[in-house]
Amino acid sequence: MRGKAMTRTLWRRLVGLSRGRKAAVAGAVIALVAIGGTAPAVAGRPAPTRLSLASDVSLVQVNPIPCANQGFQLQFGNTGRADVYADAFLEVKAPLTLSRNLVSSYLPAGYTLKVPITVTAPRGTAPGQYTITVRSGESRLSVPVEVAPGPVDTTGNLARYVPVTASSENLPSYPACGAVDGDRDSNHWATTTGWNDANKGAFPDWLQVTFDKPETIGRVDVYTLDSTKYPAAKYGLRDWDVQVRVGADWQTVAQVRGNVAGQVSSSFTPLTATAFRIVTLTSNETAGYSRVVELEAYAS
Ligand SMILES: [Ca+2]
Ligand SMILES: [Ca+2]
């Protein structure tokens, strides 16, 4: 705003100056344009583009855990008098990632587009300060980011905070990471705290947890959807295999069939594995989905 106010002041003064001095002051105005200000429209020419960039927060706090919903709202505005198509480019240093690196939009005059930007830090990201930079035309915005130290699981759950992938995800409400977020409560269903696959009536589906290093695993607990509104006997998983990856090979270590309960523990002879997964075969719902509220693994 300060740049625009200075520009207006300079032009007001320019009106009262001699021709020679007008030229000198005009040079100063052009310099202001280069750093983000904009000269007033000249008669007979289209009004110049004036783009503004802002964030709704002064600092983005980021936790390096799966499914952490953290970020900021980018406010991308057209403060000029002409409608425009405009691009905003966003960057952040690896290993951080952004949900969007480009916002491309039609911006009517006087309109501010508000875009949620999610910031993700993978497990193991060094804690400290990072910066998101946003640019559009001559406008620039820096958004500071603070990455917190990674949390440590104290329950022995090998899957907690660990990267998870799935055959498909029903987004945005049912991401795979919801199955390792520590929330086993089926009453929180549909609020990103559980996984639902994206192809109804088609099986198998799978949900996989991949370890940072080989782990000894001897038990896998599955919490499928089970609430008063959505009982497991009607909406939960019925049949699935539990598999662990030893070296390059997947081994089936347990099979669950005909389940109608909300929680099933599968114990097996402990193995040293680099990953585990459940391969879902059918649901209690006819032509239904795979639904897992929480997936856990333990040494025994
Ligand atoms: Ca969960
Ligand atoms: Ca499916």
PDB file of C-alpha atoms and ligand atoms in Angstrom:
ATOM      1  CA  MET A   1       0.000   0.000   0.000  1.00  0.00           C
ATOM      2  CA  ARG A   2       2.857   2.374   0.782  1.00  0.00           C
ATOM      3  CA  GLY A   3       4.120   2.160  -2.817  1.00  0.00           C
ATOM      4  CA  LYS A   4       0.704   3.046  -4.234  1.00  0.00           C
ATOM      5  CA  ALA A   5       0.298   6.003  -1.862  1.00  0.00           C
ATOM      6  CA  MET A   6       3.742   7.296  -2.878  1.00  0.00           C
ATOM      7  CA  THR A   7       2.806   6.923  -6.536  1.00  0.00           C
ATOM      8  CA  ARG A   8      -0.368   8.946  -6.082  1.00  0.00           C
ATOM      9  CA  THR A   9       1.499  11.648  -4.158  1.00  0.00           C
ATOM     10  CA  LEU A  10       4.159  11.910  -6.869  1.00  0.00           C
ATOM     11  CA  TRP A  11       1.545  12.310  -9.609  1.00  0.00           C
ATOM     12  CA  ARG A  12      -0.310  14.966  -7.639  1.00  0.00           C
ATOM     13  CA  ARG A  13       2.905  16.928  -7.359  1.00  0.00           C
ATOM     14  CA  LEU A  14       3.728  16.321 -11.013  1.00  0.00           C
ATOM     15  CA  VAL A  15       0.570  18.183 -12.115  1.00  0.00           C
ATOM     16  CA  GLY A  16       1.934  21.427 -10.660  1.00  0.00           C
ATOM     17  CA  LEU A  17       5.476  21.180 -12.102  1.00  0.00           C
ATOM     18  CA  SER A  18       7.179  22.573 -15.208  1.00  0.00           C
ATOM     19  CA  ARG A  19       7.637  20.251 -18.236  1.00  0.00           C
ATOM     20  CA  GLY A  20      11.329  19.599 -17.479  1.00  0.00           C
ATOM     21  CA  ARG A  21      10.694  18.757 -13.886  1.00  0.00           C
ATOM     22  CA  LYS A  22       7.740  16.580 -14.903  1.00  0.00           C
ATOM     23  CA  ALA A  23      10.121  14.397 -16.910  1.00  0.00           C
ATOM     24  CA  ALA A  24      12.431  13.984 -13.922  1.00  0.00           C
ATOM     25  CA  VAL A  25       9.619  13.050 -11.564  1.00  0.00           C
ATOM     26  CA  ALA A  26       8.107  10.689 -14.160  1.00  0.00           C
ATOM     27  CA  GLY A  27      11.396   8.773 -14.060  1.00  0.00           C
ATOM     28  CA  ALA A  28      10.921   8.270 -10.338  1.00  0.00           C
ATOM     29  CA  VAL A  29       7.359   7.016 -10.916  1.00  0.00           C
ATOM     30  CA  ILE A  30       8.577   4.411 -13.441  1.00  0.00           C
ATOM     31  CA  ALA A  31      11.070   3.201 -10.842  1.00  0.00           C
ATOM     32  CA  LEU A  32       8.178   2.715  -8.431  1.00  0.00           C
ATOM     33  CA  VAL A  33       6.253   0.721 -11.046  1.00  0.00           C
ATOM     34  CA  ALA A  34       9.208  -1.663 -11.325  1.00  0.00           C
ATOM     35  CA  ILE A  35       9.004  -2.525  -7.642  1.00  0.00           C
ATOM     36  CA  GLY A  36       5.308  -3.221  -7.649  1.00  0.00           C
ATOM     37  CA  GLY A  37       3.543   0.141  -7.938  1.00  0.00           C
ATOM     38  CA  THR A  38       1.620   1.156 -11.044  1.00  0.00           C
ATOM     39  CA  ALA A  39       1.379   4.385 -12.961  1.00  0.00           C
ATOM     40  CA  PRO A  40      -2.096   5.857 -13.495  1.00  0.00           C
ATOM     41  CA  ALA A  41      -3.758   5.089 -16.827  1.00  0.00           C
ATOM     42  CA  VAL A  42      -2.800   7.348 -19.717  1.00  0.00           C
ATOM     43  CA  ALA A  43      -5.714   8.617 -21.830  1.00  0.00           C
ATOM     44  CA  GLY A  44      -6.212   6.410 -24.909  1.00  0.00           C
ATOM     45  CA  ARG A  45      -4.356   3.425 -23.462  1.00  0.00           C
ATOM     46  CA  PRO A  46      -5.764   0.463 -21.534  1.00  0.00           C
ATOM     47  CA  ALA A  47      -5.675   0.777 -17.759  1.00  0.00           C
ATOM     48  CA  PRO A  48      -2.540  -0.911 -16.359  1.00  0.00           C
ATOM     49  CA  THR A  49      -2.721  -4.178 -14.456  1.00  0.00           C
ATOM     50  CA  ARG A  50      -2.370  -3.918 -10.703  1.00  0.00           C
ATOM     51  CA  LEU A  51      -2.022  -7.254  -8.929  1.00  0.00           C
ATOM     52  CA  SER A  52      -1.782  -7.711  -5.196  1.00  0.00           C
ATOM     53  CA  LEU A  53      -0.535 -10.716  -3.225  1.00  0.00           C
ATOM     54  CA  ALA A  54      -1.162 -11.316   0.458  1.00  0.00           C
ATOM     55  CA  SER A  55      -1.394 -14.116   3.035  1.00  0.00           C
ATOM     56  CA  ASP A  56      -3.988 -14.469   5.793  1.00  0.00           C
ATOM     57  CA  VAL A  57      -1.258 -15.419   8.293  1.00  0.00           C
ATOM     58  CA  SER A  58       2.170 -13.976   9.018  1.00  0.00           C
ATOM     59  CA  LEU A  59       3.680 -17.394   9.769  1.00  0.00           C
ATOM     60  CA  VAL A  60       2.719 -20.917   8.650  1.00  0.00           C
ATOM     61  CA  GLN A  61       3.345 -23.542  11.328  1.00  0.00           C
ATOM     62  CA  VAL A  62       4.053 -26.976   9.835  1.00  0.00           C
ATOM     63  CA  ASN A  63       4.271 -30.379  11.499  1.00  0.00           C
ATOM     64  CA  PRO A  64       6.098 -33.083   9.515  1.00  0.00           C
ATOM     65  CA  ILE A  65       3.360 -35.702   9.848  1.00  0.00           C
ATOM     66  CA  PRO A  66       1.014 -37.295   7.301  1.00  0.00           C
ATOM     67  CA  CYS A  67      -2.382 -35.653   6.906  1.00  0.00           C
ATOM     68  CA  ALA A  68      -1.476 -32.514   8.850  1.00  0.00           C
ATOM     69  CA  ASN A  69      -3.774 -29.895   7.379  1.00  0.00           C
ATOM     70  CA  GLN A  70      -1.644 -26.777   7.464  1.00  0.00           C
ATOM     71  CA  GLY A  71      -1.065 -23.854   5.194  1.00  0.00           C
ATOM     72  CA  PHE A  72      -2.331 -20.403   4.406  1.00  0.00           C
ATOM     73  CA  GLN A  73      -4.837 -18.556   2.288  1.00  0.00           C
ATOM     74  CA  LEU A  74      -3.342 -16.788  -0.717  1.00  0.00           C
ATOM     75  CA  GLN A  75      -5.177 -13.569  -1.486  1.00  0.00           C
ATOM     76  CA  PHE A  76      -4.617 -12.747  -5.137  1.00  0.00           C
ATOM     77  CA  GLY A  77      -6.169  -9.420  -6.048  1.00  0.00           C
ATOM     78  CA  ASN A  78      -6.706  -7.169  -9.023  1.00  0.00           C
ATOM     79  CA  THR A  79      -6.675  -3.601  -7.710  1.00  0.00           C
ATOM     80  CA  GLY A  80      -6.699  -2.115 -11.200  1.00  0.00           C
ATOM     81  CA  ARG A  81      -9.617  -0.910 -13.285  1.00  0.00           C
ATOM     82  CA  ALA A  82      -9.437  -3.564 -16.004  1.00  0.00           C
ATOM     83  CA  ASP A  83     -10.381  -7.248 -15.825  1.00  0.00           C
ATOM     84  CA  VAL A  84      -7.383  -9.520 -16.404  1.00  0.00           C
ATOM     85  CA  TYR A  85      -6.212 -13.110 -16.603  1.00  0.00           C
ATOM     86  CA  ALA A  86      -3.277 -13.498 -14.242  1.00  0.00           C
ATOM     87  CA  ASP A  87      -0.875 -16.157 -12.939  1.00  0.00           C
ATOM     88  CA  ALA A  88       0.701 -16.413  -9.507  1.00  0.00           C
ATOM     89  CA  PHE A  89       3.718 -18.711  -9.156  1.00  0.00           C
ATOM     90  CA  LEU A  90       4.485 -20.300  -5.780  1.00  0.00           C
ATOM     91  CA  GLU A  91       7.761 -21.875  -4.691  1.00  0.00           C
ATOM     92  CA  VAL A  92       9.214 -23.421  -1.564  1.00  0.00           C
ATOM     93  CA  LYS A  93      12.505 -25.159  -0.938  1.00  0.00           C
ATOM     94  CA  ALA A  94      12.481 -28.983  -0.898  1.00  0.00           C
ATOM     95  CA  PRO A  95      11.604 -31.155   0.918  1.00  0.00           C
ATOM     96  CA  LEU A  96       8.584 -28.970   1.614  1.00  0.00           C
ATOM     97  CA  THR A  97       5.838 -29.106  -0.996  1.00  0.00           C
ATOM     98  CA  LEU A  98       2.793 -26.977  -1.762  1.00  0.00           C
ATOM     99  CA  SER A  99      -0.651 -28.114  -2.859  1.00  0.00           C
ATOM    100  CA  ARG A 100      -0.341 -25.698  -5.764  1.00  0.00           C
ATOM    101  CA  ASN A 101       2.630 -24.105  -7.512  1.00  0.00           C
ATOM    102  CA  LEU A 102       0.470 -22.103  -9.918  1.00  0.00           C
ATOM    103  CA  VAL A 103      -2.719 -20.157  -9.445  1.00  0.00           C
ATOM    104  CA  SER A 104      -4.063 -19.094 -12.817  1.00  0.00           C
ATOM    105  CA  SER A 105      -7.298 -17.142 -12.832  1.00  0.00           C
ATOM    106  CA  TYR A 106      -9.546 -14.553 -14.387  1.00  0.00           C
ATOM    107  CA  LEU A 107      -9.560 -11.576 -12.021  1.00  0.00           C
ATOM    108  CA  PRO A 108     -12.259  -8.949 -12.547  1.00  0.00           C
ATOM    109  CA  ALA A 109     -11.272  -5.391 -11.599  1.00  0.00           C
ATOM    110  CA  GLY A 110     -11.413  -4.912  -7.840  1.00  0.00           C
ATOM    111  CA  TYR A 111     -11.710  -8.647  -7.152  1.00  0.00           C
ATOM    112  CA  THR A 112      -9.555 -10.651  -4.750  1.00  0.00           C
ATOM    113  CA  LEU A 113      -9.350 -14.417  -5.256  1.00  0.00           C
ATOM    114  CA  LYS A 114      -8.816 -16.432  -2.068  1.00  0.00           C
ATOM    115  CA  VAL A 115      -7.026 -19.741  -2.550  1.00  0.00           C
ATOM    116  CA  PRO A 116      -6.176 -22.241   0.214  1.00  0.00           C
ATOM    117  CA  ILE A 117      -2.578 -23.459  -0.092  1.00  0.00           C
ATOM    118  CA  THR A 118      -1.556 -26.567   1.854  1.00  0.00           C
ATOM    119  CA  VAL A 119       2.066 -26.895   2.956  1.00  0.00           C
ATOM    120  CA  THR A 120       3.434 -30.402   3.512  1.00  0.00           C
ATOM    121  CA  ALA A 121       6.675 -31.445   5.180  1.00  0.00           C
ATOM    122  CA  PRO A 122       7.660 -35.132   4.922  1.00  0.00           C
ATOM    123  CA  ARG A 123       8.761 -37.117   7.924  1.00  0.00           C
ATOM    124  CA  GLY A 124      12.359 -36.279   8.784  1.00  0.00           C
ATOM    125  CA  THR A 125      12.225 -32.689   7.522  1.00  0.00           C
ATOM    126  CA  ALA A 126      14.804 -30.638   9.421  1.00  0.00           C
ATOM    127  CA  PRO A 127      12.999 -28.341  11.847  1.00  0.00           C
ATOM    128  CA  GLY A 128      13.523 -24.629  11.320  1.00  0.00           C
ATOM    129  CA  GLN A 129      12.625 -21.683   9.153  1.00  0.00           C
ATOM    130  CA  TYR A 130      11.607 -21.895   5.498  1.00  0.00           C
ATOM    131  CA  THR A 131      10.076 -19.395   3.095  1.00  0.00           C
ATOM    132  CA  ILE A 132       7.344 -19.641   0.487  1.00  0.00           C
ATOM    133  CA  THR A 133       7.765 -17.123  -2.315  1.00  0.00           C
ATOM    134  CA  VAL A 134       4.898 -16.007  -4.515  1.00  0.00           C
ATOM    135  CA  ARG A 135       5.239 -13.841  -7.609  1.00  0.00           C
ATOM    136  CA  SER A 136       2.842 -12.396 -10.118  1.00  0.00           C
ATOM    137  CA  GLY A 137       4.002  -9.824 -12.593  1.00  0.00           C
ATOM    138  CA  GLU A 138       6.090  -7.399 -10.578  1.00  0.00           C
ATOM    139  CA  SER A 139       4.390  -8.283  -7.305  1.00  0.00           C
ATOM    140  CA  ARG A 140       6.169 -10.409  -4.727  1.00  0.00           C
ATOM    141  CA  LEU A 141       5.123 -12.078  -1.481  1.00  0.00           C
ATOM    142  CA  SER A 142       7.205 -13.996   1.061  1.00  0.00           C
ATOM    143  CA  VAL A 143       5.419 -16.226   3.562  1.00  0.00           C
ATOM    144  CA  PRO A 144       7.585 -17.507   6.429  1.00  0.00           C
ATOM    145  CA  VAL A 145       7.221 -21.159   7.426  1.00  0.00           C
ATOM    146  CA  GLU A 146       8.293 -22.786  10.667  1.00  0.00           C
ATOM    147  CA  VAL A 147       8.696 -26.567  10.630  1.00  0.00           C
ATOM    148  CA  ALA A 148       8.308 -28.169  14.067  1.00  0.00           C
ATOM    149  CA  PRO A 149      10.409 -31.148  15.226  1.00  0.00           C
ATOM    150  CA  GLY A 150       8.854 -34.466  14.175  1.00  0.00           C
ATOM    151  CA  PRO A 151       6.648 -36.110  16.806  1.00  0.00           C
ATOM    152  CA  VAL A 152       7.736 -39.403  18.364  1.00  0.00           C
ATOM    153  CA  ASP A 153       5.295 -42.285  18.832  1.00  0.00           C
ATOM    154  CA  THR A 154       5.314 -43.685  22.365  1.00  0.00           C
ATOM    155  CA  THR A 155       2.688 -46.398  21.904  1.00  0.00           C
ATOM    156  CA  GLY A 156       4.717 -48.858  19.836  1.00  0.00           C
ATOM    157  CA  ASN A 157       2.409 -48.374  16.841  1.00  0.00           C
ATOM    158  CA  LEU A 158       4.778 -48.828  13.895  1.00  0.00           C
ATOM    159  CA  ALA A 159       2.362 -47.131  11.494  1.00  0.00           C
ATOM    160  CA  ARG A 160       1.925 -43.887  13.410  1.00  0.00           C
ATOM    161  CA  TYR A 161       3.304 -40.856  11.536  1.00  0.00           C
ATOM    162  CA  VAL A 162       4.591 -43.164   8.767  1.00  0.00           C
ATOM    163  CA  PRO A 163       3.935 -42.532   5.046  1.00  0.00           C
ATOM    164  CA  VAL A 164       0.874 -44.374   3.781  1.00  0.00           C
ATOM    165  CA  THR A 165      -0.356 -45.016   0.236  1.00  0.00           C
ATOM    166  CA  ALA A 166      -3.462 -46.598  -1.216  1.00  0.00           C
ATOM    167  CA  SER A 167      -4.794 -48.093  -4.427  1.00  0.00           C
ATOM    168  CA  SER A 168      -7.072 -45.039  -4.621  1.00  0.00           C
ATOM    169  CA  GLU A 169      -8.355 -42.296  -2.343  1.00  0.00           C
ATOM    170  CA  ASN A 170     -11.777 -40.685  -2.156  1.00  0.00           C
ATOM    171  CA  LEU A 171     -10.629 -37.082  -1.798  1.00  0.00           C
ATOM    172  CA  PRO A 172     -10.824 -34.678  -0.144  1.00  0.00           C
ATOM    173  CA  SER A 173     -12.690 -36.223   2.786  1.00  0.00           C
ATOM    174  CA  TYR A 174     -11.195 -39.740   2.941  1.00  0.00           C
ATOM    175  CA  PRO A 175      -7.403 -39.618   2.387  1.00  0.00           C
ATOM    176  CA  ALA A 176      -5.203 -42.635   3.084  1.00  0.00           C
ATOM    177  CA  CYS A 177      -3.247 -40.662   5.674  1.00  0.00           C
ATOM    178  CA  GLY A 178      -6.431 -40.494   7.752  1.00  0.00           C
ATOM    179  CA  ALA A 179      -5.856 -44.166   8.537  1.00  0.00           C
ATOM    180  CA  VAL A 180      -2.587 -43.417  10.392  1.00  0.00           C
ATOM    181  CA  ASP A 181      -3.506 -40.155  12.112  1.00  0.00           C
ATOM    182  CA  GLY A 182      -4.084 -41.748  15.539  1.00  0.00           C
ATOM    183  CA  ASP A 183      -7.860 -41.184  15.448  1.00  0.00           C
ATOM    184  CA  ARG A 184      -9.797 -44.478  15.724  1.00  0.00           C
ATOM    185  CA  ASP A 185     -13.189 -42.849  16.284  1.00  0.00           C
ATOM    186  CA  SER A 186     -15.700 -43.768  13.573  1.00  0.00           C
ATOM    187  CA  ASN A 187     -17.903 -40.871  14.674  1.00  0.00           C
ATOM    188  CA  HIS A 188     -15.313 -38.631  12.996  1.00  0.00           C
ATOM    189  CA  TRP A 189     -15.928 -40.322   9.648  1.00  0.00           C
ATOM    190  CA  ALA A 190     -15.857 -38.056   6.572  1.00  0.00           C
ATOM    191  CA  THR A 191     -13.590 -35.513   8.252  1.00  0.00           C
ATOM    192  CA  THR A 192     -10.256 -36.776   6.777  1.00  0.00           C
ATOM    193  CA  THR A 193      -9.664 -39.144   9.732  1.00  0.00           C
ATOM    194  CA  GLY A 194     -10.176 -42.340   7.747  1.00  0.00           C
ATOM    195  CA  TRP A 195      -9.565 -43.891   4.347  1.00  0.00           C
ATOM    196  CA  ASN A 196     -12.257 -44.679   1.779  1.00  0.00           C
ATOM    197  CA  ASP A 197     -11.162 -45.893  -1.628  1.00  0.00           C
ATOM    198  CA  ALA A 198     -12.439 -44.241  -4.788  1.00  0.00           C
ATOM    199  CA  ASN A 199     -13.799 -47.106  -6.898  1.00  0.00           C
ATOM    200  CA  LYS A 200     -17.102 -48.316  -5.555  1.00  0.00           C
ATOM    201  CA  GLY A 201     -17.863 -52.005  -5.909  1.00  0.00           C
ATOM    202  CA  ALA A 202     -14.433 -52.863  -7.340  1.00  0.00           C
ATOM    203  CA  PHE A 203     -11.995 -55.049  -5.388  1.00  0.00           C
ATOM    204  CA  PRO A 204      -9.283 -55.653  -4.420  1.00  0.00           C
ATOM    205  CA  ASP A 205      -8.142 -52.323  -2.959  1.00  0.00           C
ATOM    206  CA  TRP A 206      -5.052 -51.899  -0.807  1.00  0.00           C
ATOM    207  CA  LEU A 207      -3.717 -49.639   1.923  1.00  0.00           C
ATOM    208  CA  GLN A 208       0.031 -49.695   2.559  1.00  0.00           C
ATOM    209  CA  VAL A 209       2.389 -48.349   5.212  1.00  0.00           C
ATOM    210  CA  THR A 210       6.053 -48.088   4.201  1.00  0.00           C
ATOM    211  CA  PHE A 211       8.677 -47.943   6.945  1.00  0.00           C
ATOM    212  CA  ASP A 212      11.773 -45.708   6.935  1.00  0.00           C
ATOM    213  CA  LYS A 213      13.854 -48.738   7.989  1.00  0.00           C
ATOM    214  CA  PRO A 214      13.162 -52.453   8.466  1.00  0.00           C
ATOM    215  CA  GLU A 215      10.908 -53.087  11.471  1.00  0.00           C
ATOM    216  CA  THR A 216       9.943 -56.205  13.376  1.00  0.00           C
ATOM    217  CA  ILE A 217       6.213 -56.660  12.901  1.00  0.00           C
ATOM    218  CA  GLY A 218       4.014 -59.375  14.439  1.00  0.00           C
ATOM    219  CA  ARG A 219       0.537 -57.839  14.630  1.00  0.00           C
ATOM    220  CA  VAL A 220      -1.685 -55.675  12.467  1.00  0.00           C
ATOM    221  CA  ASP A 221      -4.846 -54.034  13.839  1.00  0.00           C
ATOM    222  CA  VAL A 222      -7.555 -52.851  11.465  1.00  0.00           C
ATOM    223  CA  TYR A 223     -10.273 -50.432  12.609  1.00  0.00           C
ATOM    224  CA  THR A 224     -12.910 -50.427   9.915  1.00  0.00           C
ATOM    225  CA  LEU A 225     -15.882 -48.071   9.848  1.00  0.00           C
ATOM    226  CA  ASP A 226     -18.132 -48.860  12.817  1.00  0.00           C
ATOM    227  CA  SER A 227     -20.487 -46.345  14.390  1.00  0.00           C
ATOM    228  CA  THR A 228     -24.153 -46.186  15.325  1.00  0.00           C
ATOM    229  CA  LYS A 229     -24.831 -44.472  12.038  1.00  0.00           C
ATOM    230  CA  TYR A 230     -22.509 -46.718  10.028  1.00  0.00           C
ATOM    231  CA  PRO A 231     -22.255 -50.139  11.743  1.00  0.00           C
ATOM    232  CA  ALA A 232     -19.411 -52.402  10.619  1.00  0.00           C
ATOM    233  CA  ALA A 233     -21.836 -55.234   9.870  1.00  0.00           C
ATOM    234  CA  LYS A 234     -23.310 -53.026   7.158  1.00  0.00           C
ATOM    235  CA  TYR A 235     -20.514 -50.685   6.061  1.00  0.00           C
ATOM    236  CA  GLY A 236     -17.264 -52.193   7.333  1.00  0.00           C
ATOM    237  CA  LEU A 237     -14.686 -54.395   5.663  1.00  0.00           C
ATOM    238  CA  ARG A 238     -15.591 -58.078   5.530  1.00  0.00           C
ATOM    239  CA  ASP A 239     -12.639 -59.857   3.880  1.00  0.00           C
ATOM    240  CA  TRP A 240      -8.985 -58.843   3.652  1.00  0.00           C
ATOM    241  CA  ASP A 241      -5.454 -60.199   3.608  1.00  0.00           C
ATOM    242  CA  VAL A 242      -2.616 -58.846   5.732  1.00  0.00           C
ATOM    243  CA  GLN A 243       0.703 -58.814   3.892  1.00  0.00           C
ATOM    244  CA  VAL A 244       4.230 -57.792   4.888  1.00  0.00           C
ATOM    245  CA  ARG A 245       7.102 -57.000   2.558  1.00  0.00           C
ATOM    246  CA  VAL A 246      10.262 -58.950   3.344  1.00  0.00           C
ATOM    247  CA  GLY A 247      13.057 -58.007   0.975  1.00  0.00           C
ATOM    248  CA  ALA A 248      11.328 -57.569  -2.376  1.00  0.00           C
ATOM    249  CA  ASP A 249       8.555 -60.084  -1.713  1.00  0.00           C
ATOM    250  CA  TRP A 250       5.097 -59.645  -0.273  1.00  0.00           C
ATOM    251  CA  GLN A 251       4.048 -62.424   2.082  1.00  0.00           C
ATOM    252  CA  THR A 252       0.478 -63.005   3.203  1.00  0.00           C
ATOM    253  CA  VAL A 253       0.670 -63.441   6.982  1.00  0.00           C
ATOM    254  CA  ALA A 254      -3.036 -63.377   7.904  1.00  0.00           C
ATOM    255  CA  GLN A 255      -6.428 -63.644   6.276  1.00  0.00           C
ATOM    256  CA  VAL A 256      -9.639 -62.209   7.700  1.00  0.00           C
ATOM    257  CA  ARG A 257     -12.938 -63.534   6.359  1.00  0.00           C
ATOM    258  CA  GLY A 258     -16.559 -62.809   7.194  1.00  0.00           C
ATOM    259  CA  ASN A 259     -15.794 -59.966   9.585  1.00  0.00           C
ATOM    260  CA  VAL A 260     -18.619 -57.883  11.055  1.00  0.00           C
ATOM    261  CA  ALA A 261     -16.644 -56.247  13.908  1.00  0.00           C
ATOM    262  CA  GLY A 262     -15.227 -52.739  14.057  1.00  0.00           C
ATOM    263  CA  GLN A 263     -11.761 -53.848  15.099  1.00  0.00           C
ATOM    264  CA  VAL A 264      -9.730 -56.932  14.176  1.00  0.00           C
ATOM    265  CA  SER A 265      -6.237 -57.852  15.424  1.00  0.00           C
ATOM    266  CA  SER A 266      -4.212 -60.206  13.257  1.00  0.00           C
ATOM    267  CA  SER A 267      -1.187 -61.737  15.010  1.00  0.00           C
ATOM    268  CA  PHE A 268       1.490 -63.740  13.239  1.00  0.00           C
ATOM    269  CA  THR A 269       5.070 -64.910  13.645  1.00  0.00           C
ATOM    270  CA  PRO A 270       7.100 -61.687  13.789  1.00  0.00           C
ATOM    271  CA  LEU A 271       9.051 -60.800  10.652  1.00  0.00           C
ATOM    272  CA  THR A 272      11.483 -58.051   9.755  1.00  0.00           C
ATOM    273  CA  ALA A 273       9.683 -56.064   7.095  1.00  0.00           C
ATOM    274  CA  THR A 274      10.066 -52.836   5.137  1.00  0.00           C
ATOM    275  CA  ALA A 275       6.321 -52.361   4.636  1.00  0.00           C
ATOM    276  CA  PHE A 276       2.945 -53.879   5.345  1.00  0.00           C
ATOM    277  CA  ARG A 277      -0.455 -53.587   3.733  1.00  0.00           C
ATOM    278  CA  ILE A 278      -3.975 -54.864   3.809  1.00  0.00           C
ATOM    279  CA  VAL A 279      -5.449 -56.073   0.554  1.00  0.00           C
ATOM    280  CA  THR A 280      -9.208 -55.658   0.813  1.00  0.00           C
ATOM    281  CA  LEU A 281     -11.409 -58.218  -0.910  1.00  0.00           C
ATOM    282  CA  THR A 282     -14.965 -57.197  -0.077  1.00  0.00           C
ATOM    283  CA  SER A 283     -17.121 -55.021   2.143  1.00  0.00           C
ATOM    284  CA  ASN A 284     -20.303 -55.799   4.068  1.00  0.00           C
ATOM    285  CA  GLU A 285     -22.001 -53.216   1.889  1.00  0.00           C
ATOM    286  CA  THR A 286     -23.224 -54.594  -1.423  1.00  0.00           C
ATOM    287  CA  ALA A 287     -21.000 -53.203  -4.185  1.00  0.00           C
ATOM    288  CA  GLY A 288     -19.416 -51.015  -1.525  1.00  0.00           C
ATOM    289  CA  TYR A 289     -16.154 -49.337  -0.626  1.00  0.00           C
ATOM    290  CA  SER A 290     -13.072 -50.160   1.427  1.00  0.00           C
ATOM    291  CA  ARG A 291     -13.235 -48.126   4.628  1.00  0.00           C
ATOM    292  CA  VAL A 292     -10.490 -48.023   7.280  1.00  0.00           C
ATOM    293  CA  VAL A 293     -10.660 -45.608  10.183  1.00  0.00           C
ATOM    294  CA  GLU A 294      -7.234 -46.597  11.549  1.00  0.00           C
ATOM    295  CA  LEU A 295      -4.489 -49.063  10.615  1.00  0.00           C
ATOM    296  CA  GLU A 296      -1.913 -49.993  13.238  1.00  0.00           C
ATOM    297  CA  ALA A 297       1.021 -52.379  13.520  1.00  0.00           C
ATOM    298  CA  TYR A 298       3.026 -53.670  16.453  1.00  0.00           C
ATOM    299  CA  ALA A 299       6.015 -55.894  17.089  1.00  0.00           C
ATOM    300  CA  SER A 300       3.776 -58.440  18.794  1.00  0.00           C
TER     301      SER A 300
HETATM  302 CA    CA B   1      -7.833 -42.300  11.673  1.00  0.00          CA
HETATM  303 CA    CA B   2     -12.726 -50.386  -4.511  1.00  0.00          CA
END
